[in-house]
Amino acid sequence: MQKIVLLGGGYGGLRILQRLLTPDLPHDVEIILIEKMPYHCLKTEYYALAAGTESDLHLRVNFPKDPRLTVIYGTVESVDIHTKLVYLEDNTPVTYDTLIIGLGCEDKYHGVPGAPEHTLSIQSMSATRKTFEVLSNVKPNGVVSIVGAGLSGVELASELRESRSDLTIKLFDRGEIILSMFPRRLSNYVQNWFLDHGVDVINRSNITLVEENILYNHDKAIESDAIIWTAGIQPNKVVRDLDVAKDSQGRVIITPHHHLPTDENVFVVGDCASLPHAPSAQLAEGQGEQIVSVLKARWTNTPLPEVLPKIKLKGVLGSLGKKHGFGMMGERTLIGRVPRVLKSGVLWMYKYHSG
């Protein structure tokens, strides 16, 4: 039997399972998924769970049930690509013939003292549940500080505003204007939405220290009842510990066929892979599709092109509460109700097609 071990059931991992578990899967192929959770989690919607506007149940998609798939529930501790072994937290080894690493990302704290110990996270389901519990218990008229005004920080701040109108919400942004990587029209719209809805956006911020319920912006102390960190990501620690070539962001350098340059049987998908685009669910799914095409070509001895087709990304959609949103579709800027409706539709379609 040929054993394919898939680490992580995120967006890339789920797409790989969906495309592998088809009638043309060779009979001598065994697929093992190693995952902490008993279901796929909609990570792009964690902000709504943290804010209390969506339930835990609505952010779950069941993994496929198939006799050719074995699911091992556990936490990956390390990977030894030389001996082809994956070690779980309890030191249990799992052997593989082909390995697909899709372990996702963790918060990146940029060396800010106290940030790992004294901030909340929305990078995993378990961390988001804790964040939801803390936010739910913030006293009336309390202060919530969100460090980082990228897509996650913006969506969390806006959703929390609709969930808790009594709170003082402070959103710390390093740029001159929020979402500065997007066209100015979009940035102005989002910044003005926060202004109109009473969210304090602190531009040109620089968080230098975090203590319990206190963060320091340019060394000025700001007391908070809860501090949430959304100021950057980095690959999972297991990937950071791998002795392989990485880019300046710590992501694994891969070939055009998505495997290690030194080992064609180790693939990397999603946030851990070094690609010319920012990490996203769309990108991970596109990678998953191509990894399966590579595997199926090998099984049928079909020659592969030196470079696979470019992964097509449809755009970016973000929400500002339940009624407004923003986005980019190609070169077109979207603001207002339309991108919010589009995002809801995309989410519904994803859940529907994922079973």
PDB file of N, CA and C in Angstrom, residues 13 35 72 86 109 119 150 191 229 238 276 291 326 345:
ATOM      1  N   GLY A  13      -6.223  21.290   2.652  1.00  0.00           N
ATOM      2  CA  GLY A  13      -6.363  19.884   3.003  1.00  0.00           C
ATOM      3  C   GLY A  13      -7.715  19.315   2.636  1.00  0.00           C
ATOM      4  N   GLU A  35      -5.390  15.565  12.190  1.00  0.00           N
ATOM      5  CA  GLU A  35      -6.065  16.833  12.448  1.00  0.00           C
ATOM      6  C   GLU A  35      -6.462  16.927  13.920  1.00  0.00           C
ATOM      7  N   ILE A  72      -6.760  10.532  11.988  1.00  0.00           N
ATOM      8  CA  ILE A  72      -6.106  10.446  13.297  1.00  0.00           C
ATOM      9  C   ILE A  72      -6.236  11.809  13.952  1.00  0.00           C
ATOM     10  N   VAL A  86       6.205  11.152  10.975  1.00  0.00           N
ATOM     11  CA  VAL A  86       5.519  12.276  11.616  1.00  0.00           C
ATOM     12  C   VAL A  86       5.290  11.889  13.065  1.00  0.00           C
ATOM     13  N   TYR A 109       4.347  37.828  16.503  1.00  0.00           N
ATOM     14  CA  TYR A 109       4.331  38.907  17.492  1.00  0.00           C
ATOM     15  C   TYR A 109       5.419  39.948  17.275  1.00  0.00           C
ATOM     16  N   THR A 119      -2.154  38.657  25.087  1.00  0.00           N
ATOM     17  CA  THR A 119      -3.134  38.983  24.058  1.00  0.00           C
ATOM     18  C   THR A 119      -3.934  37.751  23.667  1.00  0.00           C
ATOM     19  N   GLY A 150      -5.324  44.612   9.554  1.00  0.00           N
ATOM     20  CA  GLY A 150      -5.478  43.916   8.287  1.00  0.00           C
ATOM     21  C   GLY A 150      -6.909  43.423   8.169  1.00  0.00           C
ATOM     22  N   GLN A 191     -12.207  53.334   6.652  1.00  0.00           N
ATOM     23  CA  GLN A 191     -11.842  54.224   7.750  1.00  0.00           C
ATOM     24  C   GLN A 191     -13.050  55.091   8.151  1.00  0.00           C
ATOM     25  N   TRP A 229      -4.778  40.177  19.290  1.00  0.00           N
ATOM     26  CA  TRP A 229      -3.647  40.347  18.373  1.00  0.00           C
ATOM     27  C   TRP A 229      -4.026  39.837  16.993  1.00  0.00           C
ATOM     28  N   VAL A 238       5.871  23.670  13.698  1.00  0.00           N
ATOM     29  CA  VAL A 238       6.413  22.437  13.114  1.00  0.00           C
ATOM     30  C   VAL A 238       7.131  22.749  11.811  1.00  0.00           C
ATOM     31  N   PRO A 276       3.818  33.496  -4.696  1.00  0.00           N
ATOM     32  CA  PRO A 276       3.873  34.916  -5.042  1.00  0.00           C
ATOM     33  C   PRO A 276       2.657  35.725  -4.598  1.00  0.00           C
ATOM     34  N   ILE A 291      -1.917  19.941  -6.528  1.00  0.00           N
ATOM     35  CA  ILE A 291      -1.204  18.819  -5.905  1.00  0.00           C
ATOM     36  C   ILE A 291      -1.863  17.495  -6.284  1.00  0.00           C
ATOM     37  N   PHE A 326     -16.543  45.354   1.728  1.00  0.00           N
ATOM     38  CA  PHE A 326     -15.589  45.931   0.790  1.00  0.00           C
ATOM     39  C   PHE A 326     -14.895  44.788   0.064  1.00  0.00           C
ATOM     40  N   GLY A 345     -22.866  34.999  -0.040  1.00  0.00           N
ATOM     41  CA  GLY A 345     -23.154  34.000  -1.055  1.00  0.00           C
ATOM     42  C   GLY A 345     -22.005  33.034  -1.264  1.00  0.00           C
TER      43      GLY A 345
END
